[in-house]
mmCIF file of C-alpha atoms in Angstrom:
data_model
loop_
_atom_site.group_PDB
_atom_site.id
_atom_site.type_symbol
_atom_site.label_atom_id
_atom_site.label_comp_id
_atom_site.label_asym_id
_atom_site.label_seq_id
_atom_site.Cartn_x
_atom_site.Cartn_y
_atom_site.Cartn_z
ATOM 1 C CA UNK A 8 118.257 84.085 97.413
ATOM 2 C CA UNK A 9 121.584 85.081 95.708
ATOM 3 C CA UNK A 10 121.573 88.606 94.737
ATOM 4 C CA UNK A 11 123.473 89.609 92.011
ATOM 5 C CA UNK A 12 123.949 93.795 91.535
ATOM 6 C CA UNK A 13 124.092 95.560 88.698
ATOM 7 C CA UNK A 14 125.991 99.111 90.445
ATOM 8 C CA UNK A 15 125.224 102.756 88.604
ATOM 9 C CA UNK A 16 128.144 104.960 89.656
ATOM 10 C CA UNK A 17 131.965 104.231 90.381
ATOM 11 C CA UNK A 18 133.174 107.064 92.820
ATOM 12 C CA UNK A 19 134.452 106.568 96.141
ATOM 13 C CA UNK A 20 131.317 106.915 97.967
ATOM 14 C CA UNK A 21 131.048 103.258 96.334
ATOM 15 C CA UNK A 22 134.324 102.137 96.767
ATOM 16 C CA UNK A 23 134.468 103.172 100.289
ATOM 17 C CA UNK A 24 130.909 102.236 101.833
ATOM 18 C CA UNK A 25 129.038 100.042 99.819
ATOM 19 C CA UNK A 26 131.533 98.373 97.779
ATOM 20 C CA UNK A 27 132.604 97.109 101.397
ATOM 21 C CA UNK A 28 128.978 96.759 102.932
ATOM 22 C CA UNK A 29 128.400 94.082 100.035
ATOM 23 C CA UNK A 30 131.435 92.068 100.559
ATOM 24 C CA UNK A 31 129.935 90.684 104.112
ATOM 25 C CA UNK A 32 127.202 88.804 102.578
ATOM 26 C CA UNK A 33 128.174 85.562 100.877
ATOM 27 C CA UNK A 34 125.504 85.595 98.848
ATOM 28 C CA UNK A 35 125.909 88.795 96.977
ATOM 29 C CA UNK A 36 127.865 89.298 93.828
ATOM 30 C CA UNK A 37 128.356 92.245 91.425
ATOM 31 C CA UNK A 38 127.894 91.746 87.910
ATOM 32 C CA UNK A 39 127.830 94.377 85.763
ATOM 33 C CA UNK A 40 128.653 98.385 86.775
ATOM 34 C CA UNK A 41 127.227 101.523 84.744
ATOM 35 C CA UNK A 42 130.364 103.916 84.584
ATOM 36 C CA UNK A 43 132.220 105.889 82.426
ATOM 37 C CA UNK A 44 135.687 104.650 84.016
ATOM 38 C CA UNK A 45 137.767 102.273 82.067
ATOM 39 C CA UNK A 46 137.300 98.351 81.963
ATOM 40 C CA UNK A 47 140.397 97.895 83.920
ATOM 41 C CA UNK A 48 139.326 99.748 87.070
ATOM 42 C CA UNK A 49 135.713 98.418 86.813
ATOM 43 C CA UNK A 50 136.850 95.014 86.291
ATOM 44 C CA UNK A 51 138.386 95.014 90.140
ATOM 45 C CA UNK A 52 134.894 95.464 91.410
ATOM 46 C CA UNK A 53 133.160 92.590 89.348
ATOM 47 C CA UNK A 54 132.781 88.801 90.350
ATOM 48 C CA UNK A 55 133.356 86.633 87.643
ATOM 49 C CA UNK A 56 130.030 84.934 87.448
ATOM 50 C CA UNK A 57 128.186 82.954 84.189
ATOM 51 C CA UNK A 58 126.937 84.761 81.358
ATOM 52 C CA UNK A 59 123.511 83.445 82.249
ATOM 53 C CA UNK A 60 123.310 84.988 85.211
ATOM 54 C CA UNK A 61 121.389 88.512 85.359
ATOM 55 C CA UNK A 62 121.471 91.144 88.091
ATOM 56 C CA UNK A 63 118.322 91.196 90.074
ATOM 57 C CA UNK A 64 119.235 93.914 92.480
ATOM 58 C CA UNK A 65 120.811 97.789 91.566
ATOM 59 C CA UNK A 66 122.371 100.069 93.784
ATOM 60 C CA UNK A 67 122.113 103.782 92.417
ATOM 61 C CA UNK A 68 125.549 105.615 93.535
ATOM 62 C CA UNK A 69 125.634 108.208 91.214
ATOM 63 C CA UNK A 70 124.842 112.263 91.718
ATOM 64 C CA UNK A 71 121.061 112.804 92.738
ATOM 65 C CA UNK A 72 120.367 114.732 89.310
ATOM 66 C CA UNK A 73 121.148 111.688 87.339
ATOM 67 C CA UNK A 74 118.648 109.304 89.493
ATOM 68 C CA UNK A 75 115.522 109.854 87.797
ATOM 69 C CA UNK A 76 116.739 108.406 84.291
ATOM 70 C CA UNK A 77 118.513 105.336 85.901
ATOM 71 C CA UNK A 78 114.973 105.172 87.783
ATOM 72 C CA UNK A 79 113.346 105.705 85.028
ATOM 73 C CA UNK A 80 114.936 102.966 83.225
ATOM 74 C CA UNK A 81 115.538 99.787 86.156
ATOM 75 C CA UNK A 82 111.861 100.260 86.460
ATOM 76 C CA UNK A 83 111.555 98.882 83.148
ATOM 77 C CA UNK A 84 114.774 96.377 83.678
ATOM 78 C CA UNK A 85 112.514 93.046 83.565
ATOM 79 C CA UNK A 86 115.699 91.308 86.045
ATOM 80 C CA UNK A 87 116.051 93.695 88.395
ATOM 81 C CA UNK A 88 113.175 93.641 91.270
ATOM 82 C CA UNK A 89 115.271 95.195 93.958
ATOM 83 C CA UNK A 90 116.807 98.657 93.544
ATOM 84 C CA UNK A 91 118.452 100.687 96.077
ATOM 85 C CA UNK A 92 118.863 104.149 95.599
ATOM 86 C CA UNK A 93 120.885 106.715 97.657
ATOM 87 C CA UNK A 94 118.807 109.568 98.945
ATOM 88 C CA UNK A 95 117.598 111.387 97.873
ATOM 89 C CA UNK A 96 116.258 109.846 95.018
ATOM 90 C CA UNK A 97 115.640 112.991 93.066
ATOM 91 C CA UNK A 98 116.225 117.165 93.614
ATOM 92 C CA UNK A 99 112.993 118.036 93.492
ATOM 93 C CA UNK A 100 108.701 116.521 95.278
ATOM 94 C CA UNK A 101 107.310 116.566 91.815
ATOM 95 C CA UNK A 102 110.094 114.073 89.935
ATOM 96 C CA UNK A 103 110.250 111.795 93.186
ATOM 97 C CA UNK A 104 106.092 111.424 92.833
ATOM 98 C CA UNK A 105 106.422 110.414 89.349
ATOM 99 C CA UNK A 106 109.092 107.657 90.183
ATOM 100 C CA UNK A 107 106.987 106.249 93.504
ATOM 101 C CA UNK A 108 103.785 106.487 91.250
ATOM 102 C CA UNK A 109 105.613 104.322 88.792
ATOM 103 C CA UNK A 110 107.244 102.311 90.969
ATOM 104 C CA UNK A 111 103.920 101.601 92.468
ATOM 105 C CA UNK A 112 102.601 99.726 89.274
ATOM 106 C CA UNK A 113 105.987 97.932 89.101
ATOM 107 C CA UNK A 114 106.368 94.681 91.066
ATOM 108 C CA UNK A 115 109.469 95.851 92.399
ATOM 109 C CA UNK A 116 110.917 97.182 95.612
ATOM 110 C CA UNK A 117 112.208 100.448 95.674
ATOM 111 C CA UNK A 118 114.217 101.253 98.330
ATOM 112 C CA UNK A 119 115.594 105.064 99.223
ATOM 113 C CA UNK A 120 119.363 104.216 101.438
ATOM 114 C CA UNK A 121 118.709 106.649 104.158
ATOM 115 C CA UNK A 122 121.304 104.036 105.608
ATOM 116 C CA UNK A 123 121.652 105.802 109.520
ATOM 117 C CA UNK A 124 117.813 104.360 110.669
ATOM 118 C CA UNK A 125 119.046 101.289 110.343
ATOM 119 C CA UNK A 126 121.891 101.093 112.716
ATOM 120 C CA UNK A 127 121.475 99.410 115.951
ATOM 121 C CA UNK A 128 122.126 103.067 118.164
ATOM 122 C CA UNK A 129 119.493 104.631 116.235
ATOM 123 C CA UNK A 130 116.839 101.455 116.516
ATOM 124 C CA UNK A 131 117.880 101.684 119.996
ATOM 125 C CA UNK A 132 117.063 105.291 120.475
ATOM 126 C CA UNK A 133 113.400 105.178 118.498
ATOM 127 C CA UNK A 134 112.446 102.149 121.161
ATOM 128 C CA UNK A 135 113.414 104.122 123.888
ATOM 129 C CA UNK A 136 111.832 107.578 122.945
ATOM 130 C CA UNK A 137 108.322 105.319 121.681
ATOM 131 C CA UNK A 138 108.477 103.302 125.108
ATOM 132 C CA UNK A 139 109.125 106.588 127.436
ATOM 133 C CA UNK A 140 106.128 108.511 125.219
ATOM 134 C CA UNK A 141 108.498 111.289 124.899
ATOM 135 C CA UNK A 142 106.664 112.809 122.319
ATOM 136 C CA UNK A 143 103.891 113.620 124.702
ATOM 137 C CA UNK A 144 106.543 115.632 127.311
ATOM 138 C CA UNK A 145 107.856 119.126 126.956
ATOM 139 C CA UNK A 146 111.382 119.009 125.470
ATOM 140 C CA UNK A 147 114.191 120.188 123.198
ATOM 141 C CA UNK A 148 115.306 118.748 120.898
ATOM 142 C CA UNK A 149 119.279 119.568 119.140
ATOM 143 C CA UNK A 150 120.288 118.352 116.133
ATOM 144 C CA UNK A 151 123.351 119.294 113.735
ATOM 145 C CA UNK A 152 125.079 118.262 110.883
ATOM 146 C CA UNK A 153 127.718 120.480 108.992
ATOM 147 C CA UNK A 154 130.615 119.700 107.552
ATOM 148 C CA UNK A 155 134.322 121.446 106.885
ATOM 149 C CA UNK A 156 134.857 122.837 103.525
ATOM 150 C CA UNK A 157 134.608 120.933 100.064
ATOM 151 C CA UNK A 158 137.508 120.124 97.855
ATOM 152 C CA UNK A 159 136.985 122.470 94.667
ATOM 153 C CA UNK A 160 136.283 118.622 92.565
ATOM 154 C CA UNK A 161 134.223 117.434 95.263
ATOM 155 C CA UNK A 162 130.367 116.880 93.030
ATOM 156 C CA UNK A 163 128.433 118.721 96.100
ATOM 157 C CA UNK A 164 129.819 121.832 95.410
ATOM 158 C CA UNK A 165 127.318 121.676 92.325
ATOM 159 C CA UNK A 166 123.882 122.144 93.245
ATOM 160 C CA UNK A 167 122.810 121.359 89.362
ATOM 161 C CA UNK A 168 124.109 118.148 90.012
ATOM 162 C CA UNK A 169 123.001 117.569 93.762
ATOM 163 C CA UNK A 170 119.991 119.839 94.299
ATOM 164 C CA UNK A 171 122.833 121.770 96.930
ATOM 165 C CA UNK A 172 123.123 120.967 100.714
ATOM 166 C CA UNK A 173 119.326 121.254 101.403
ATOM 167 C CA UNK A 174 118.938 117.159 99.642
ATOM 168 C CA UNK A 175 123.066 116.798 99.934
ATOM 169 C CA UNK A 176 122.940 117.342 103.982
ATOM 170 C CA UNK A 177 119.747 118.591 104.914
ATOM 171 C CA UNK A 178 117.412 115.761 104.131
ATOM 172 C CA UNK A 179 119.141 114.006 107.332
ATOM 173 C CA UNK A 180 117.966 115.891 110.158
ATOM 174 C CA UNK A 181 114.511 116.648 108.238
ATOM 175 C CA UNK A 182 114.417 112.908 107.908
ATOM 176 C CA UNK A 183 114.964 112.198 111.133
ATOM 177 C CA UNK A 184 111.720 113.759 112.301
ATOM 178 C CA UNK A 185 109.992 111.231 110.734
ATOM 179 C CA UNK A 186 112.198 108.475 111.078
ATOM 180 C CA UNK A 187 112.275 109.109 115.034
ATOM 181 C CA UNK A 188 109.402 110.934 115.912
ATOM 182 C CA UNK A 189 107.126 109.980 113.468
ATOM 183 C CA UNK A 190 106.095 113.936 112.312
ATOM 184 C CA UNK A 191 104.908 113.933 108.988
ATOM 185 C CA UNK A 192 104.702 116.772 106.520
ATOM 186 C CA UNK A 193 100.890 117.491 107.526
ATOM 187 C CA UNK A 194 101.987 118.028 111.259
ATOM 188 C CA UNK A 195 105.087 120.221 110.444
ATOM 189 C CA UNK A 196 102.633 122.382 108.434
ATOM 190 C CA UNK A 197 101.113 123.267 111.421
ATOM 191 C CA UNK A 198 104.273 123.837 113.033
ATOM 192 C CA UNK A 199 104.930 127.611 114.754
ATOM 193 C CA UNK A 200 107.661 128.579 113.368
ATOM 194 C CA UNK A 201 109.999 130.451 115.583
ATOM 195 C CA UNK A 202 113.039 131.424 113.876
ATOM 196 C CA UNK A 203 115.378 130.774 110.549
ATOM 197 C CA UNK A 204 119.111 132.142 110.486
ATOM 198 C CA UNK A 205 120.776 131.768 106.877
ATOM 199 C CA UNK A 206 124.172 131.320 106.699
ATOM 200 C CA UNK A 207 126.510 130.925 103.172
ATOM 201 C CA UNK A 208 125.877 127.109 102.633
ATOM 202 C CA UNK A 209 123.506 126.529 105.717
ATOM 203 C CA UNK A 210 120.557 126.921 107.898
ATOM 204 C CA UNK A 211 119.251 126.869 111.273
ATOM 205 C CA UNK A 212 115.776 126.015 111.620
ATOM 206 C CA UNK A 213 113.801 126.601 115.031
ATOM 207 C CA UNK A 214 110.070 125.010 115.181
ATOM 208 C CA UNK A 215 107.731 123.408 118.027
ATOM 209 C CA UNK A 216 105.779 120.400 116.786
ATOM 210 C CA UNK A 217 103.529 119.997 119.031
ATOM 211 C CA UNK A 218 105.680 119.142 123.036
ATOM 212 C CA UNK A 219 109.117 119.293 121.477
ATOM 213 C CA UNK A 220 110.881 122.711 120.141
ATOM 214 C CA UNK A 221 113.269 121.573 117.170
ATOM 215 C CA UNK A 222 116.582 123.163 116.517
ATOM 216 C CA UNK A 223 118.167 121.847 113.781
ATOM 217 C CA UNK A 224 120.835 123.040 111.510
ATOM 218 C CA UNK A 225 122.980 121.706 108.510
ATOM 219 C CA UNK A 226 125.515 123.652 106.179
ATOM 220 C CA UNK A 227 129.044 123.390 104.526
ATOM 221 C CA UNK A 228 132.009 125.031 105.396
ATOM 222 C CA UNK A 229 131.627 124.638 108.915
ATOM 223 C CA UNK A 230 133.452 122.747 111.708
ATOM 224 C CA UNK A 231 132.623 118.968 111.743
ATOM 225 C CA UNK A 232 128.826 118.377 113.899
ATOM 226 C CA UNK A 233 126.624 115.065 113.703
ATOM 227 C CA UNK A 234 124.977 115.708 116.972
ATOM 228 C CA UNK A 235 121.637 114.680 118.527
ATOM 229 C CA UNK A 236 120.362 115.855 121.929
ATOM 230 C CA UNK A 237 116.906 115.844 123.271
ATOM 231 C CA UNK A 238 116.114 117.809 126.880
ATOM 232 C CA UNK A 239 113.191 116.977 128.627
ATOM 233 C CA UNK A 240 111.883 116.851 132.046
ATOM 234 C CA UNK A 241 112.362 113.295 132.557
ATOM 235 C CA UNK A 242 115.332 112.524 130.642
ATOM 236 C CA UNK A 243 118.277 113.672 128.833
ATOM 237 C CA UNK A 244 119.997 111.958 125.498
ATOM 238 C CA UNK A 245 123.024 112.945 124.194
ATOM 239 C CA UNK A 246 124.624 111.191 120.643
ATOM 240 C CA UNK A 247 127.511 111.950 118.659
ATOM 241 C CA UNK A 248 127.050 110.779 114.638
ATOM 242 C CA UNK A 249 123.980 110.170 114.708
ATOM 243 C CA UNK A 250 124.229 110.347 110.711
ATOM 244 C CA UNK A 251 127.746 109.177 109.192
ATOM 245 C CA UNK A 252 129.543 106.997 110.681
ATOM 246 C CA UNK A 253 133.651 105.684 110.318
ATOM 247 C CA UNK A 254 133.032 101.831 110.545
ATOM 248 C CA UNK A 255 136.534 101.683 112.541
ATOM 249 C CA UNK A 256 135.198 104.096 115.317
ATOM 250 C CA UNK A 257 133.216 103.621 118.360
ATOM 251 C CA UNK A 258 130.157 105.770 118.917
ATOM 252 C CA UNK A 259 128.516 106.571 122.100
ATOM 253 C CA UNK A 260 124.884 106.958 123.228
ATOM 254 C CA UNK A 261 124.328 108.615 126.342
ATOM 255 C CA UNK A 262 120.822 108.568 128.211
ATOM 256 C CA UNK A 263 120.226 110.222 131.850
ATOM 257 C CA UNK A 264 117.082 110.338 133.908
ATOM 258 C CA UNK A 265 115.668 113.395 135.942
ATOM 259 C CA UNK A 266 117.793 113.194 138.878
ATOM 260 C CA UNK A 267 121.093 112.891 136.399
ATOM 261 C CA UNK A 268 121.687 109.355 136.939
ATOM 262 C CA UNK A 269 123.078 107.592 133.532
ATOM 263 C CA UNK A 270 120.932 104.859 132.742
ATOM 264 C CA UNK A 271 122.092 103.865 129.271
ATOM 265 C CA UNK A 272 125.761 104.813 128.419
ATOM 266 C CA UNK A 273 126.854 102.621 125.307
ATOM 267 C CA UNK A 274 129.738 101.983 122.993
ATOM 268 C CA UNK A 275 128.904 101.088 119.549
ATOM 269 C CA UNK A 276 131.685 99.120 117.719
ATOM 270 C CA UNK A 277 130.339 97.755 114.835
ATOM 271 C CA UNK A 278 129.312 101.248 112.888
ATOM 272 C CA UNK A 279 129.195 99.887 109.208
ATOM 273 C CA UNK A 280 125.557 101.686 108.145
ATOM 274 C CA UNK A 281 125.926 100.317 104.709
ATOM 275 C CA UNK A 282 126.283 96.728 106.027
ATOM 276 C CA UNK A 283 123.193 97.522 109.106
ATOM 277 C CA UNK A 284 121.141 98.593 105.987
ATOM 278 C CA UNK A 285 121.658 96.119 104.057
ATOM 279 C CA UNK A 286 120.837 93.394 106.440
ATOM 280 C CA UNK A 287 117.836 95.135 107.373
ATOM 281 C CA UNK A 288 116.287 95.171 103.982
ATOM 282 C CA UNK A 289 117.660 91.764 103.059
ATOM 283 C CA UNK A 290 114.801 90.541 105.575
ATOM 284 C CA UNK A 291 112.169 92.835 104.753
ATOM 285 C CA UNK A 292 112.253 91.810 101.056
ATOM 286 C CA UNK A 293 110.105 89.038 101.096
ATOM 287 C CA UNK A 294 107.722 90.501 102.831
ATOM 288 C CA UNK A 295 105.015 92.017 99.881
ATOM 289 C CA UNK A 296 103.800 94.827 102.164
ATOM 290 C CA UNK A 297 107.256 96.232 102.794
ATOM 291 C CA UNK A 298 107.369 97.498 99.605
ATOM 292 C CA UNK A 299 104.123 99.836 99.947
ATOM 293 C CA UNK A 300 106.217 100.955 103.138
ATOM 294 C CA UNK A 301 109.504 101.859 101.488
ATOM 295 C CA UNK A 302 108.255 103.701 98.900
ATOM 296 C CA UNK A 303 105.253 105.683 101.738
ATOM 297 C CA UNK A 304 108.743 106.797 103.756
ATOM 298 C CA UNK A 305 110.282 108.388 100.691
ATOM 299 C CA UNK A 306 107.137 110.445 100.016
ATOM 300 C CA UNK A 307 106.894 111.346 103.187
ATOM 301 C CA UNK A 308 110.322 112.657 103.155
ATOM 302 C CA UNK A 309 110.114 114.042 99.876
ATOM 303 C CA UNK A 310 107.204 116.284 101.246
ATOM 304 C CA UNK A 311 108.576 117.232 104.360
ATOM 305 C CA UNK A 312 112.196 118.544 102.153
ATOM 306 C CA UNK A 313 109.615 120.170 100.048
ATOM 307 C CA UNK A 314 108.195 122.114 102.768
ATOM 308 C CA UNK A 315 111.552 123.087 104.483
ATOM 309 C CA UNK A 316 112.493 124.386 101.011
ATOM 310 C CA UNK A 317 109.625 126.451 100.886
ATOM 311 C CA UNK A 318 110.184 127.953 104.076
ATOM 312 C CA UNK A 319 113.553 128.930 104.003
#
């Protein structure tokens, strides 16, 4: 199927990840963009294609308050049956309902870029952690992401326009308690919560679901972290970027057993999320029951960022 993208959003986050993401599949072209930058900068992004052609995929790459109209509106775009959307795709549980309710009476697939569970370290680590039944051991589980100080015109620093670091930064290690472990919002409800430290622009978050006592923390205008590391009796994993990655660096995924002895201890080269993501869905798209699936994770999600919200 050729794909043909209509894009919502010109910034760099475009022109340096997905702009370049797209480019590896031959069969993807961009033909229109939604920007407010002049034709002669959008017109090095488009493909020159036939009038007759219409976009039948969007990718949303704009701010996270503006996703609900653009939402709002591809869901009544009669072309386009195949939107991405970066996460989150709105700041708030009650406006992201509204879109997967709608989206749900839409033949369309919906699809919310939490781009990191799709690269080949991460699908590496769920397998193992599944395979090992970690879940069922005592453990601890680490993980961190922060980030140095904003540039005054960076868009983040504006929580009207990105709901502030909570759905900016935040919704990546909440998300990854589904998206590895499988813990819903209904289990983390029951949760014992042990401690919360606030900091300026950040939080640190200490809970036991059920074997496995959670620390995880996320903030601005701190030093660099993208860490994962799980303790447990049997094994011990350690990751670097588990989130962002630099497609021109390597990553490593460390795993040890019991007795200290590295049994997995892997460089990962090719660290383009954006392209990993887009593969990934590429082959899930024909599939009618995937789309019930993508739009049950972002729920999911949505509740869980709800309920961290609420709590801190």
């Amino acid at each position: 199927m050729n794909k043909i993208f209509i894009i919502y959003g010109l910034g760099n986050h475009f022109k340096n990840k997905i702009y370049p993401a797209l480019r590896k599949f031959t069969n993807v072209s961009i033909g229109d963009i939604k920007t407010t930058k002049s034709k002669k900068i959008k017109k090095r992004y488009l493909d020159k294609l036939n009038k007759n052609f219409l976009p039948n995929f969007a990718y949303i790459a704009t701010p996270i308050s503006t996703h609900y109209k653009y939402l709002k509106e591809l869901a009544n775009n009669n072309t386009v049956k195949y939107i991405f959307c970066e996460k989150t795709l709105t700041e708030k549980y009650s406006s992201t309902k509204k879109i997967i309710d709608l989206y749900k009476t839409k033949n369309k697939f919906l699809i919310e870029t939490y781009m990191y569970v799709y690269h080949p370290e991460f699908l590496y680590l769920k397998k193992f952690i599944k395979q090992n039944k970690m879940k069922n051991t005592k453990g601890v589980v680490f993980c961190r992401y922060t980030i140095p100080k904003l540039n005054k015109s960076d868009h983040r620093n504006n929580a009207l326009l990105t709901g502030g670091e909570l759905y900016e930064i935040g919704c990546y290690p909440i998300s990854l308690l589904y998206f590895l472990f499988n813990y819903d919002d209904k289990i983390i409800k029951q949760n014992i919560l042990k401690k919360i430290v606030h900091f300026k622009q950040g939080v640190l978050v200490k809970i036991k679901l059920k074997n496995i006592t959670f620390i995880i923390s996320w903030g601005y205008n701190f030093n660099y972290r993208n860490k994962f590391i799980f303790y447990s009796k049997r094994y011990r994993i350690i990751t670097e970027k588990i989130f962002g990655k630099k497609t021109d660096e390597y990553v490593k995924l460390k795993i040890f057993n019991s007795i200290n002895k590295k049994i997995h201890n892997k460089k990962y080269t090719n660290n383009d999320n954006f392209y990993h993501m887009f593969k990934y869905c590429f082959s899930k798209l024909q599939f009618e029951k995937n789309k019930k699936n993508f739009l049950k994770e972002s729920l999911i999600v949505s509740k869980m960022i709800k309920y961290f919200k609420n709590l801190i």
